[in-house]
PDB file of C-alpha atoms in Angstrom:
ATOM      1  CA  MET V 174      35.654  -2.844  -6.868  1.00 49.00           C
ATOM      2  CA  ALA V 175      33.837  -4.059  -9.680  1.00 52.00           C
ATOM      3  CA  THR V 176      35.943  -5.706 -11.875  1.00 54.00           C
ATOM      4  CA  THR V 177      35.640  -7.086 -15.113  1.00 58.00           C
ATOM      5  CA  THR V 178      38.405  -8.935 -18.031  1.00 59.00           C
ATOM      6  CA  ALA V 179      39.086  -7.344 -21.161  1.00 57.00           C
ATOM      7  CA  GLY V 180      36.112  -7.962 -23.381  1.00 66.00           C
ATOM      8  CA  GLU V 181      33.210  -8.242 -20.808  1.00 77.00           C
ATOM      9  CA  ALA V 182      30.989  -5.430 -20.576  1.00 80.00           C
ATOM     10  CA  PRO V 183      30.881  -4.011 -17.006  1.00 91.00           C
ATOM     11  CA  LEU V 184      27.502  -4.824 -15.528  1.00 96.00           C
ATOM     12  CA  GLY V 185      25.404  -1.926 -13.383  1.00 96.00           C
ATOM     13  CA  LEU V 186      23.696  -2.830  -9.738  1.00 97.00           C
ATOM     14  CA  ALA V 187      20.515  -3.335 -11.627  1.00 98.00           C
ATOM     15  CA  GLU V 188      21.950  -6.284 -14.146  1.00 98.00           C
ATOM     16  CA  HIS V 189      24.205  -7.599 -10.666  1.00 98.00           C
ATOM     17  CA  ALA V 190      21.090  -8.238  -9.111  1.00 98.00           C
ATOM     18  CA  CYS V 191      18.736  -9.480 -11.333  1.00 98.00           C
ATOM     19  CA  LEU V 192      21.769 -12.215 -12.838  1.00 98.00           C
ATOM     20  CA  ALA V 193      22.102 -13.464  -9.214  1.00 98.00           C
ATOM     21  CA  LEU V 194      18.492 -14.225  -8.928  1.00 98.00           C
ATOM     22  CA  VAL V 195      17.999 -15.506 -12.200  1.00 98.00           C
ATOM     23  CA  GLY V 196      20.807 -18.030 -11.591  1.00 97.00           C
ATOM     24  CA  GLN V 197      19.162 -18.955  -7.758  1.00 97.00           C
ATOM     25  CA  GLY V 198      16.260 -20.334 -10.242  1.00 95.00           C
ATOM     26  CA  VAL V 199      13.712 -17.184 -10.282  1.00 95.00           C
ATOM     27  CA  ASP V 200      13.258 -17.662 -13.745  1.00 91.00           C
ATOM     28  CA  HIS V 201      10.707 -14.622 -14.965  1.00 92.00           C
ATOM     29  CA  GLY V 202      10.804 -11.203 -14.870  1.00 94.00           C
ATOM     30  CA  TRP V 203       7.872 -10.794 -13.103  1.00 94.00           C
ATOM     31  CA  ALA V 204       9.043 -12.540 -10.064  1.00 95.00           C
ATOM     32  CA  ILE V 205      12.508 -10.814 -10.024  1.00 97.00           C
ATOM     33  CA  GLY V 206      10.282  -7.603 -10.098  1.00 97.00           C
ATOM     34  CA  GLY V 207       8.557  -8.646  -7.101  1.00 97.00           C
ATOM     35  CA  LEU V 208      11.546  -9.405  -5.482  1.00 98.00           C
ATOM     36  CA  LEU V 209      13.053  -5.892  -6.217  1.00 98.00           C
ATOM     37  CA  ALA V 210       9.964  -3.774  -5.516  1.00 97.00           C
ATOM     38  CA  PRO V 211      10.307  -1.343  -2.594  1.00 95.00           C
ATOM     39  CA  GLY V 212       7.866  -3.763  -0.559  1.00 93.00           C
ATOM     40  CA  GLY V 213      10.018  -7.288  -1.629  1.00 96.00           C
ATOM     41  CA  GLU V 214      12.469  -9.806  -0.031  1.00 95.00           C
ATOM     42  CA  LEU V 215      15.446  -7.572  -1.690  1.00 97.00           C
ATOM     43  CA  GLY V 216      13.571  -4.239  -2.326  1.00 97.00           C
ATOM     44  CA  ARG V 217      13.857  -3.101   1.376  1.00 95.00           C
ATOM     45  CA  ILE V 218      17.601  -2.871   0.894  1.00 97.00           C
ATOM     46  CA  TRP V 219      17.885  -1.819  -3.065  1.00 96.00           C
ATOM     47  CA  SER V 220      14.784  -1.607  -5.074  1.00 97.00           C
ATOM     48  CA  LEU V 221      14.163  -1.487  -8.979  1.00 96.00           C
ATOM     49  CA  SER V 222      10.864  -0.335 -10.676  1.00 96.00           C
ATOM     50  CA  ARG V 223       9.213  -3.341 -13.293  1.00 95.00           C
ATOM     51  CA  PRO V 224      10.362  -1.417 -16.291  1.00 97.00           C
ATOM     52  CA  LEU V 225      13.639  -0.755 -15.111  1.00 97.00           C
ATOM     53  CA  THR V 226      13.799  -4.559 -14.173  1.00 97.00           C
ATOM     54  CA  TYR V 227      12.687  -5.890 -17.469  1.00 96.00           C
ATOM     55  CA  ARG V 228      15.578  -3.202 -19.240  1.00 97.00           C
ATOM     56  CA  ALA V 229      18.392  -5.278 -17.107  1.00 98.00           C
ATOM     57  CA  LEU V 230      16.876  -8.117 -18.473  1.00 97.00           C
ATOM     58  CA  ASP V 231      17.165  -7.216 -21.684  1.00 97.00           C
ATOM     59  CA  GLN V 232      20.460  -5.789 -21.463  1.00 97.00           C
ATOM     60  CA  LEU V 233      21.822  -9.608 -19.825  1.00 98.00           C
ATOM     61  CA  VAL V 234      20.651 -11.395 -22.777  1.00 97.00           C
ATOM     62  CA  ASP V 235      22.493  -8.583 -25.427  1.00 97.00           C
ATOM     63  CA  LYS V 236      25.582  -9.198 -23.351  1.00 97.00           C
ATOM     64  CA  GLY V 237      25.106 -13.332 -23.730  1.00 97.00           C
ATOM     65  CA  LEU V 238      24.821 -13.784 -19.853  1.00 98.00           C
ATOM     66  CA  VAL V 239      21.279 -14.743 -20.000  1.00 98.00           C
ATOM     67  CA  THR V 240      18.886 -16.360 -22.625  1.00 97.00           C
ATOM     68  CA  ARG V 241      14.972 -16.732 -23.146  1.00 95.00           C
ATOM     69  CA  THR V 242      12.923 -19.572 -23.305  1.00 90.00           C
ATOM     70  CA  SER V 243       9.704 -20.015 -24.065  1.00 76.00           C
ATOM     71  CA  THR V 244       7.221 -22.512 -22.470  1.00 74.00           C
ATOM     72  CA  ALA V 245       3.459 -22.918 -22.948  1.00 56.00           C
ATOM     73  CA  SER V 246       1.684 -20.851 -19.520  1.00 63.00           C
ATOM     74  CA  GLY V 247      -1.547 -22.221 -17.880  1.00 60.00           C
ATOM     75  CA  ARG V 248      -3.312 -18.981 -19.167  1.00 64.00           C
ATOM     76  CA  GLY V 249      -3.124 -19.707 -22.651  1.00 60.00           C
ATOM     77  CA  ARG V 250       0.149 -16.973 -23.193  1.00 64.00           C
ATOM     78  CA  GLU V 251       3.680 -18.128 -24.049  1.00 70.00           C
ATOM     79  CA  ARG V 252       5.837 -17.036 -20.920  1.00 75.00           C
ATOM     80  CA  GLN V 253       9.650 -16.382 -21.650  1.00 84.00           C
ATOM     81  CA  LEU V 254      11.841 -18.227 -18.980  1.00 93.00           C
ATOM     82  CA  LEU V 255      15.333 -16.727 -18.050  1.00 96.00           C
ATOM     83  CA  VAL V 256      18.178 -19.249 -17.798  1.00 96.00           C
ATOM     84  CA  PRO V 257      21.691 -17.834 -16.504  1.00 98.00           C
ATOM     85  CA  THR V 258      24.309 -18.783 -19.391  1.00 98.00           C
ATOM     86  CA  ARG V 259      28.039 -20.698 -18.199  1.00 98.00           C
ATOM     87  CA  THR V 260      29.400 -16.758 -18.506  1.00 97.00           C
ATOM     88  CA  GLY V 261      26.481 -15.225 -16.463  1.00 98.00           C
ATOM     89  CA  ARG V 262      26.741 -18.033 -13.790  1.00 97.00           C
ATOM     90  CA  HIS V 263      30.760 -17.449 -13.896  1.00 97.00           C
ATOM     91  CA  ARG V 264      30.232 -13.387 -13.553  1.00 97.00           C
ATOM     92  CA  SER V 265      27.268 -13.864 -10.698  1.00 97.00           C
ATOM     93  CA  ARG V 266      29.349 -15.748  -8.501  1.00 97.00           C
ATOM     94  CA  HIS V 267      32.155 -13.854  -8.862  1.00 97.00           C
ATOM     95  CA  TRP V 268      30.323 -10.517  -8.161  1.00 98.00           C
ATOM     96  CA  LEU V 269      29.267 -11.818  -4.837  1.00 98.00           C
ATOM     97  CA  ASP V 270      31.987 -13.001  -3.661  1.00 98.00           C
ATOM     98  CA  GLU V 271      33.965  -9.288  -4.729  1.00 97.00           C
ATOM     99  CA  PRO V 272      33.934  -6.553  -1.960  1.00 98.00           C
ATOM    100  CA  VAL V 273      32.589  -3.433  -2.459  1.00 97.00           C
ATOM    101  CA  ALA V 274      35.138  -0.685  -3.059  1.00 94.00           C
ATOM    102  CA  HIS V 275      33.758   2.289  -1.219  1.00 95.00           C
ATOM    103  CA  LEU V 276      31.925   2.709   2.522  1.00 93.00           C
ATOM    104  CA  ARG V 277      29.029   4.404   0.511  1.00 94.00           C
ATOM    105  CA  ASP V 278      28.306   1.076  -0.770  1.00 96.00           C
ATOM    106  CA  VAL V 279      27.681  -0.627   2.417  1.00 96.00           C
ATOM    107  CA  ARG V 280      24.361   0.170   2.988  1.00 95.00           C
ATOM    108  CA  THR V 281      23.559  -0.707  -1.501  1.00 96.00           C
ATOM    109  CA  GLU V 282      25.297  -3.458  -2.878  1.00 98.00           C
ATOM    110  CA  LEU V 283      27.093  -5.197   0.117  1.00 98.00           C
ATOM    111  CA  LEU V 284      23.689  -5.302   1.980  1.00 98.00           C
ATOM    112  CA  LEU V 285      22.159  -6.923  -1.568  1.00 98.00           C
ATOM    113  CA  LYS V 286      25.032  -9.149  -1.568  1.00 98.00           C
ATOM    114  CA  LEU V 287      24.822 -10.149   1.851  1.00 98.00           C
ATOM    115  CA  ALA V 288      21.015 -10.887   1.015  1.00 98.00           C
ATOM    116  CA  LEU V 289      21.629 -12.285  -2.228  1.00 98.00           C
ATOM    117  CA  ARG V 290      24.024 -15.221  -0.131  1.00 98.00           C
ATOM    118  CA  ARG V 291      21.902 -15.665   2.343  1.00 97.00           C
ATOM    119  CA  ARG V 292      18.541 -16.530  -0.008  1.00 97.00           C
ATOM    120  CA  ALA V 293      20.914 -19.144  -1.709  1.00 96.00           C
ATOM    121  CA  GLY V 294      22.619 -20.770   1.101  1.00 96.00           C
ATOM    122  CA  GLN V 295      25.938 -19.035   0.542  1.00 97.00           C
ATOM    123  CA  GLU V 296      28.024 -18.684   3.564  1.00 96.00           C
ATOM    124  CA  LEU V 297      28.267 -15.019   4.458  1.00 97.00           C
ATOM    125  CA  GLU V 298      31.821 -15.039   6.411  1.00 97.00           C
ATOM    126  CA  PRO V 299      34.372 -15.306   2.945  1.00 97.00           C
ATOM    127  CA  LEU V 300      32.822 -11.827   1.959  1.00 98.00           C
ATOM    128  CA  LEU V 301      32.449 -10.557   5.396  1.00 97.00           C
ATOM    129  CA  ARG V 302      35.945 -11.192   6.187  1.00 97.00           C
ATOM    130  CA  ALA V 303      37.020  -9.933   2.168  1.00 97.00           C
ATOM    131  CA  GLN V 304      35.117  -6.702   3.071  1.00 97.00           C
ATOM    132  CA  SER V 305      36.830  -6.565   6.576  1.00 96.00           C
ATOM    133  CA  GLU V 306      40.090  -6.568   5.008  1.00 96.00           C
ATOM    134  CA  ALA V 307      39.724  -4.339   2.113  1.00 96.00           C
ATOM    135  CA  PHE V 308      38.515  -1.485   4.458  1.00 95.00           C
ATOM    136  CA  ALA V 309      40.901  -1.940   7.409  1.00 93.00           C
ATOM    137  CA  PRO V 310      43.448   0.427   5.652  1.00 93.00           C
ATOM    138  CA  ILE V 311      40.263   3.191   5.239  1.00 90.00           C
ATOM    139  CA  ILE V 312      38.560   2.652   8.563  1.00 87.00           C
ATOM    140  CA  ASP V 313      42.319   3.055  10.283  1.00 86.00           C
ATOM    141  CA  GLU V 314      43.073   6.262   8.563  1.00 85.00           C
ATOM    142  CA  LEU V 315      39.530   7.682   9.079  1.00 83.00           C
ATOM    143  CA  SER V 316      39.691   6.618  12.691  1.00 77.00           C
ATOM    144  CA  GLY V 317      42.534   8.828  13.243  1.00 75.00           C
ATOM    145  CA  VAL V 318      41.546  12.245  11.742  1.00 70.00           C
ATOM    146  CA  ARG V 319      40.115  14.420  14.823  1.00 74.00           C
ATOM    147  CA  ASP V 320      39.450  17.292  12.078  1.00 69.00           C
ATOM    148  CA  PRO V 321      35.969  19.285  13.250  1.00 72.00           C
ATOM    149  CA  ASP V 322      35.237  19.589   9.817  1.00 86.00           C
ATOM    150  CA  LEU V 323      31.506  18.165   9.394  1.00 90.00           C
ATOM    151  CA  VAL V 324      32.638  16.225   6.014  1.00 88.00           C
ATOM    152  CA  ASP V 325      35.778  14.620   8.107  1.00 84.00           C
ATOM    153  CA  ARG V 326      33.633  13.580  11.084  1.00 85.00           C
ATOM    154  CA  TRP V 327      30.396  12.282   9.109  1.00 88.00           C
ATOM    155  CA  ARG V 328      33.271  10.117   7.307  1.00 86.00           C
ATOM    156  CA  ARG V 329      34.880   8.834  10.278  1.00 87.00           C
ATOM    157  CA  GLU V 330      31.587   7.952  12.545  1.00 88.00           C
ATOM    158  CA  HIS V 331      30.214   6.034   9.302  1.00 90.00           C
ATOM    159  CA  ALA V 332      33.741   4.292   9.091  1.00 91.00           C
ATOM    160  CA  ARG V 333      32.793   3.356  12.669  1.00 90.00           C
ATOM    161  CA  ALA V 334      29.647   2.156  11.854  1.00 94.00           C
ATOM    162  CA  VAL V 335      30.910  -0.167   9.349  1.00 94.00           C
ATOM    163  CA  SER V 336      33.557  -1.132  11.007  1.00 93.00           C
ATOM    164  CA  ARG V 337      30.851  -2.504  13.950  1.00 94.00           C
ATOM    165  CA  PHE V 338      28.341  -3.721  11.715  1.00 96.00           C
ATOM    166  CA  LEU V 339      31.055  -6.065   9.730  1.00 96.00           C
ATOM    167  CA  ARG V 340      32.293  -7.118  13.205  1.00 95.00           C
ATOM    168  CA  ALA V 341      28.823  -7.924  14.108  1.00 96.00           C
ATOM    169  CA  THR V 342      27.859  -9.658  11.064  1.00 96.00           C
ATOM    170  CA  LEU V 343      30.932 -11.855  11.437  1.00 95.00           C
ATOM    171  CA  ASP V 344      30.385 -12.980  15.067  1.00 94.00           C
ATOM    172  CA  GLU V 345      26.686 -13.913  14.138  1.00 91.00           C
ATOM    173  CA  ALA V 346      27.982 -15.553  10.666  1.00 82.00           C
TER     174      ALA V 346
END
């Protein structure tokens, strides 16, 4: 459901994740790369290599969603600090509130959004409720499928698992 308004360049998951982290005050690429590394706080959900992290940050700067400022580092070299623009903060908030479009995106994008919201001290309930409402027709449709086809069976069981996950996480929120 990644929506954009006229004139907005679409963002990929890497850009959205980096933008959300910059919006949370993670102000340099090395720290963002560490959070998204395979062993990092967010990398256990969805990981991004350092080169791809820096590329995503460059794209955010090019799109006017993040700016770079320089400040002297204690090591005698300049470190570039990242700051979200007003538009960048708006786009990040909108993305973090938006349900994912497909059941297959729960494992990556939805979990990432929930982790980023929790990290920022935001409530999970509004996103979980919106996600449950968005998926309700799909889950209902797939729950009724009784075809012995392996793909249909997989989709039905995946939909059931997502439904259980959303309910249990809502109960905890």
